[in-house]
Short mmCIF file of C-alpha atoms in Angstrom, two decimals:
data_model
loop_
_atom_site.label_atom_id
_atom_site.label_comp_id
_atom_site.label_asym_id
_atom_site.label_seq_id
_atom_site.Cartn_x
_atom_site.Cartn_y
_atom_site.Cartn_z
CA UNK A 24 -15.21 7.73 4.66
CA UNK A 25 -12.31 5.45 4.97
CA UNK A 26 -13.26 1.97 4.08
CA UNK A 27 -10.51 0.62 6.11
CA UNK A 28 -9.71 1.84 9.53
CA UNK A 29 -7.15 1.25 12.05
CA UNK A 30 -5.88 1.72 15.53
CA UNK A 31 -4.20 3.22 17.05
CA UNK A 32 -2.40 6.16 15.36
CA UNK A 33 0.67 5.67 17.19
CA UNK A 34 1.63 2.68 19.73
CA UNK A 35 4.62 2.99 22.21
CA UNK A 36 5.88 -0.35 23.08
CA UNK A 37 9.33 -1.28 25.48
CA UNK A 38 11.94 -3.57 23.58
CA UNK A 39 9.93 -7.23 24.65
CA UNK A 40 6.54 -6.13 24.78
CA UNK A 41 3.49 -7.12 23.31
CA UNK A 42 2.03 -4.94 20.24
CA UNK A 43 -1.44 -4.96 19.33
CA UNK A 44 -2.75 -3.39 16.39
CA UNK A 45 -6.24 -3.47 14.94
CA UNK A 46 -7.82 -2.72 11.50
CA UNK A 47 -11.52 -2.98 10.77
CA UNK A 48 -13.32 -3.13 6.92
CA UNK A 49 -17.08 -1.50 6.27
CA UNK A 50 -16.89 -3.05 3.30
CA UNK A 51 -18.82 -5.95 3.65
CA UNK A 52 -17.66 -7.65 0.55
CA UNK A 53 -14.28 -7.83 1.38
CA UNK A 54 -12.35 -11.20 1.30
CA UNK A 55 -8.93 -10.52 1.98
CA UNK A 56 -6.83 -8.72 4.49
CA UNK A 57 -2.97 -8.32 4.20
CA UNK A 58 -0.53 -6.31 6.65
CA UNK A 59 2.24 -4.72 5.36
CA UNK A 60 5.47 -3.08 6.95
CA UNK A 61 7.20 0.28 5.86
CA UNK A 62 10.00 0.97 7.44
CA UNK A 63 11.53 4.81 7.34
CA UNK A 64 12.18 6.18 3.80
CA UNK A 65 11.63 3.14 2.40
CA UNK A 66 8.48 1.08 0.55
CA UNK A 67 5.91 -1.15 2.30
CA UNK A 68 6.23 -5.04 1.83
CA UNK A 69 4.04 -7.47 2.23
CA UNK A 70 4.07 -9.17 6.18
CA UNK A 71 1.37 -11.40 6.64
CA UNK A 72 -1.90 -12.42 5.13
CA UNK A 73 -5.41 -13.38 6.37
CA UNK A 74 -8.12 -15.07 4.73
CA UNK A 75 -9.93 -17.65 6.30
CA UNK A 76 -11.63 -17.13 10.20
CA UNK A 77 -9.16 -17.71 13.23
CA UNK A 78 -5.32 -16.95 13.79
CA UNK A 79 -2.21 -17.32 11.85
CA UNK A 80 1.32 -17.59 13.32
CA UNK A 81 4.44 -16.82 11.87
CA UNK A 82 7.46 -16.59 14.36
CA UNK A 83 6.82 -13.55 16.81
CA UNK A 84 4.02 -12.18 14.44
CA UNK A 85 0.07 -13.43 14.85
CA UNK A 86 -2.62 -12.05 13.05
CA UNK A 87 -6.18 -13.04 13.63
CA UNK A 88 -9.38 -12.47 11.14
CA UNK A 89 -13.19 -12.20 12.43
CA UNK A 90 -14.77 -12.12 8.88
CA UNK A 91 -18.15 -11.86 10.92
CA UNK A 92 -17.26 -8.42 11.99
CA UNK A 93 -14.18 -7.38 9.46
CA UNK A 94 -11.73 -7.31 11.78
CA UNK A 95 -8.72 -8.17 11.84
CA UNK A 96 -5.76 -7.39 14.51
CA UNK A 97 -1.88 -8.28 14.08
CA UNK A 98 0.22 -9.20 17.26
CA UNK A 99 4.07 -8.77 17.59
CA UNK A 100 5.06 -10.44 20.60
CA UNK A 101 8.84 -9.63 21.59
CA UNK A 102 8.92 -6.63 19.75
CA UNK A 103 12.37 -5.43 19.22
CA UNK A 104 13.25 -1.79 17.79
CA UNK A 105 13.71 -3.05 14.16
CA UNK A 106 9.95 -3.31 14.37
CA UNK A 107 9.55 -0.11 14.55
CA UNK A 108 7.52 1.00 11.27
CA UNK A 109 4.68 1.97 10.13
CA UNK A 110 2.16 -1.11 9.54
CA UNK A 111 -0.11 -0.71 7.01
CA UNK A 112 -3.41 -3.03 6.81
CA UNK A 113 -5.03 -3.60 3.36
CA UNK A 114 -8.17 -5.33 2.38
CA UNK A 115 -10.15 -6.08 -0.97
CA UNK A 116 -12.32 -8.97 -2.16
CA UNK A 117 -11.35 -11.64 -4.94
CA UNK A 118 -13.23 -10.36 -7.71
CA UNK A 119 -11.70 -6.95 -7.01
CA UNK A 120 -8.67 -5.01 -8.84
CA UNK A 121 -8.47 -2.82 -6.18
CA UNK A 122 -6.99 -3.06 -2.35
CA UNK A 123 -7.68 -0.29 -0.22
CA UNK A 124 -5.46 0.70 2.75
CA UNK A 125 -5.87 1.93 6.20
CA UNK A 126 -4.11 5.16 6.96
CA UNK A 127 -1.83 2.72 9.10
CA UNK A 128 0.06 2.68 12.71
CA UNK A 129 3.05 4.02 13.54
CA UNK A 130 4.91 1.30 15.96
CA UNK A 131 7.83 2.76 18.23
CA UNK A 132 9.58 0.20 20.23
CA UNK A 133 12.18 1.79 22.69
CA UNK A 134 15.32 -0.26 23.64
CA UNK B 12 12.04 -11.72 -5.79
CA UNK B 13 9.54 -9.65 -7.65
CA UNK B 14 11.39 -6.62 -8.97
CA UNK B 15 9.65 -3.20 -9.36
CA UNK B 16 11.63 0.05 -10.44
CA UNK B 17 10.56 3.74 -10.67
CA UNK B 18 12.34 6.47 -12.47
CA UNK B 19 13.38 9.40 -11.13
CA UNK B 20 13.69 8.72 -7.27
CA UNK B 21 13.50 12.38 -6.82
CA UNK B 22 12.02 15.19 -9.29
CA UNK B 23 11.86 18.90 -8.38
CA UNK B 24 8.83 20.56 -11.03
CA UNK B 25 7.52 23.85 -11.36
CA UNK B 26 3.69 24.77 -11.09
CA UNK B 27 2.03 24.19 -14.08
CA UNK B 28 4.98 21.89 -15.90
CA UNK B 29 4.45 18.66 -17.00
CA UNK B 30 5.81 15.51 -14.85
CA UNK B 31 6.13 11.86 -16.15
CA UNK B 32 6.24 9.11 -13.34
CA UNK B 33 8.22 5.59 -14.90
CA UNK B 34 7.78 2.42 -13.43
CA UNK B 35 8.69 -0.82 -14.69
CA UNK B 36 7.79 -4.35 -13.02
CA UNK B 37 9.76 -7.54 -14.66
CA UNK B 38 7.36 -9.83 -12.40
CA UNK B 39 4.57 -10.09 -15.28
CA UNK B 40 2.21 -9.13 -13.34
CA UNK B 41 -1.06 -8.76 -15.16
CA UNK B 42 -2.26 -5.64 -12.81
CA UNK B 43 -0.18 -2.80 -11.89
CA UNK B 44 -0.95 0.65 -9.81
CA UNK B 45 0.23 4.07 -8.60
CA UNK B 46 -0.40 5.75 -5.33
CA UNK B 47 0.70 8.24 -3.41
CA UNK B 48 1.51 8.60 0.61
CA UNK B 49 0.76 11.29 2.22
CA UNK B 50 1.25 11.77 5.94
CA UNK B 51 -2.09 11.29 7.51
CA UNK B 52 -4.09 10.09 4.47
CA UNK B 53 -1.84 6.78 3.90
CA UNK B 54 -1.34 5.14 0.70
CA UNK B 55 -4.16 6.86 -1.83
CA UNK B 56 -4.82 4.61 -4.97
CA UNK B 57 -4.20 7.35 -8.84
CA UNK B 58 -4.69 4.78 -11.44
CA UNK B 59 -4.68 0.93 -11.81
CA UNK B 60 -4.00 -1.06 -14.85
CA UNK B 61 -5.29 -4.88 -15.39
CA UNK B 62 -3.32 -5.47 -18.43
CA UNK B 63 -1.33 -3.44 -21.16
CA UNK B 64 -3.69 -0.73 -22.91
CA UNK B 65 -5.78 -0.53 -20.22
CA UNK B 66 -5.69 2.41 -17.48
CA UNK B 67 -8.79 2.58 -15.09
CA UNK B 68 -9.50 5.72 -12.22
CA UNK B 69 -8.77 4.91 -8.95
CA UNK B 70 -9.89 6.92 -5.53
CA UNK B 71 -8.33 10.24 -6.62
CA UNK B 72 -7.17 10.26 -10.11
CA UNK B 73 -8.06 14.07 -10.71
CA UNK B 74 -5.21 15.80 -12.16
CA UNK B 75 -3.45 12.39 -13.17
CA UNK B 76 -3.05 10.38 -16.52
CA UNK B 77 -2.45 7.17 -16.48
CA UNK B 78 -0.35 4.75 -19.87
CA UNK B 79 0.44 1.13 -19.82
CA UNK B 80 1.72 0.83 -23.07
CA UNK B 81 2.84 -3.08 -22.54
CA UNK B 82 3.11 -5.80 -19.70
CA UNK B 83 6.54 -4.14 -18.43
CA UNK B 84 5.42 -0.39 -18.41
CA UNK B 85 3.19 1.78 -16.60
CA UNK B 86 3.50 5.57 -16.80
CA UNK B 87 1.85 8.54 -14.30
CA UNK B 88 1.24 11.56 -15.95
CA UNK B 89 0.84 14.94 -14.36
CA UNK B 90 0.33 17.35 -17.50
CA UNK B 91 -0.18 20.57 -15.22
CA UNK B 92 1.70 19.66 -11.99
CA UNK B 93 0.02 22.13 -8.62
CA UNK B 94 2.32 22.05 -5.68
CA UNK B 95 -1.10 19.98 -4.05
CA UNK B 96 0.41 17.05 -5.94
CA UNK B 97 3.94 17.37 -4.09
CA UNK B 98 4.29 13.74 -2.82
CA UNK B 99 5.59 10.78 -2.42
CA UNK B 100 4.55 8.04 -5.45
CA UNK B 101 4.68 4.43 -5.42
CA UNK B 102 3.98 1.80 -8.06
CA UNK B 103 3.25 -1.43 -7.61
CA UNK B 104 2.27 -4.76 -9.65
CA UNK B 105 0.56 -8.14 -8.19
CA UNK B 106 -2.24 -10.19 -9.44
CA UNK B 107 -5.89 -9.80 -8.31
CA UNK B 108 -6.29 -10.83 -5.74
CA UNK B 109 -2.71 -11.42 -4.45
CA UNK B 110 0.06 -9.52 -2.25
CA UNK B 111 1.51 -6.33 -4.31
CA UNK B 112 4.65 -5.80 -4.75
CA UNK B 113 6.41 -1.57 -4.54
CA UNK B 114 8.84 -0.01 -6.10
CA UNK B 115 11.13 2.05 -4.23
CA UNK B 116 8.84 5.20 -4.50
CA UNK B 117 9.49 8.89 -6.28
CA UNK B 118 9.57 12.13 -4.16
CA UNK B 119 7.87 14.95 -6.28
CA UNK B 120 8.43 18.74 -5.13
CA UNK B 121 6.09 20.39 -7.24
CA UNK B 122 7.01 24.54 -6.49
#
């Protein structure tokens, strides 16, 4: 069973929308969430990181953290089409080697 | 910026050859790893390394061997390459805990 999950597979957003995407851990002793960013053809790099309870901004991206349930969800807001890319989320705990990934969302913003 | 390399970009191998995977990280990173992506199964975690001389299994390490023979290095090994290992590999290096850093990947046709 995946350990991290997200959703959805596949988001459609117009050039200026809002893009929601979600990523939940069933491993309770996680600490740590990241999101990274892959673009076509090319390797995924870091975006943002979550560690603490409550919402972090950083121009048009927001990600927010529930360590209560293991959730975690990351927000583009203007979303132009060099956002398109496949957003990976990743989680592991401090005492941990290891981070495990979701199988990711593909993002498609049309112009 | 932290600077991660893999060698060869692209390798075509026949079933049953063997296949060496290069990656070298100049970050001194104490922890480095090797993945694959696959479309629908994300990035999969091989082999991880916490230090030089030391290799430990990841999630699906069957049919992989992993060296670290010093800070710099880390090596995937496919001794009897199946076209079920045709791919796309990654390396990576970051501390525990911390944001990992990817080399530019290595597209294996195994035929």
């Amino acid at each position: 069973q995946q350990k991290v999950q997200q959703s959805p597979e596949s988001l459609i957003v117009p050039e200026g929308g809002m893009a929601s995407l979600n990523c939940t851990s069933s491993d309770r002793n996680v600490d740590y969430f990241w999101w990274y960013r892959q673009h076509s053809g090319k390797s995924p790099k870091m975006l943002m990181s979550i560690f603490s309870n409550g919402e972090k901004e950083e121009g048009r991206f927001t990600v927010h953290l529930n360590k209560a349930s293991l959730h975690t969800s990351l927000h583009i807001r203007d979303s132009q089409p060099s956002d398109s890319a496949l957003y990976l989320c990743a989680a592991t705990d401090t005492n941990a080697y290891k981070v495990i990934f979701g199988k990711g969302t593909h993002l498609h913003v049309l112009p | 910026e932290a600077a991660v390399t893999q060698s060869p970009r692209n390798k075509v191998a026949v079933t049953g050859g063997k296949v060496t995977l290069s990656c070298n990280q100049t970050n001194n990173h104490n922890n480095m790893y090797w993945y694959r992506q696959d479309t629908g199964h994300g990035l999969r975690l091989i082999h991880y390394s916490y230090g030089a001389g030391s290799t430990e299994k990841g999630d699906i390490p069957d049919g992989y061997k992993a060296s670290r023979p010093s800070q710099e290095n880390f090596s995937l090994i496919l001794e009897l390459a199946t076209p079920s290992q045709t791919s796309v590999y990654f390396c990576a290096s970051g501390e525990r805990g911390a944001e990992q850093f990817f080399g530019p990947g290595t597209r294996l046709t195994v035929l």
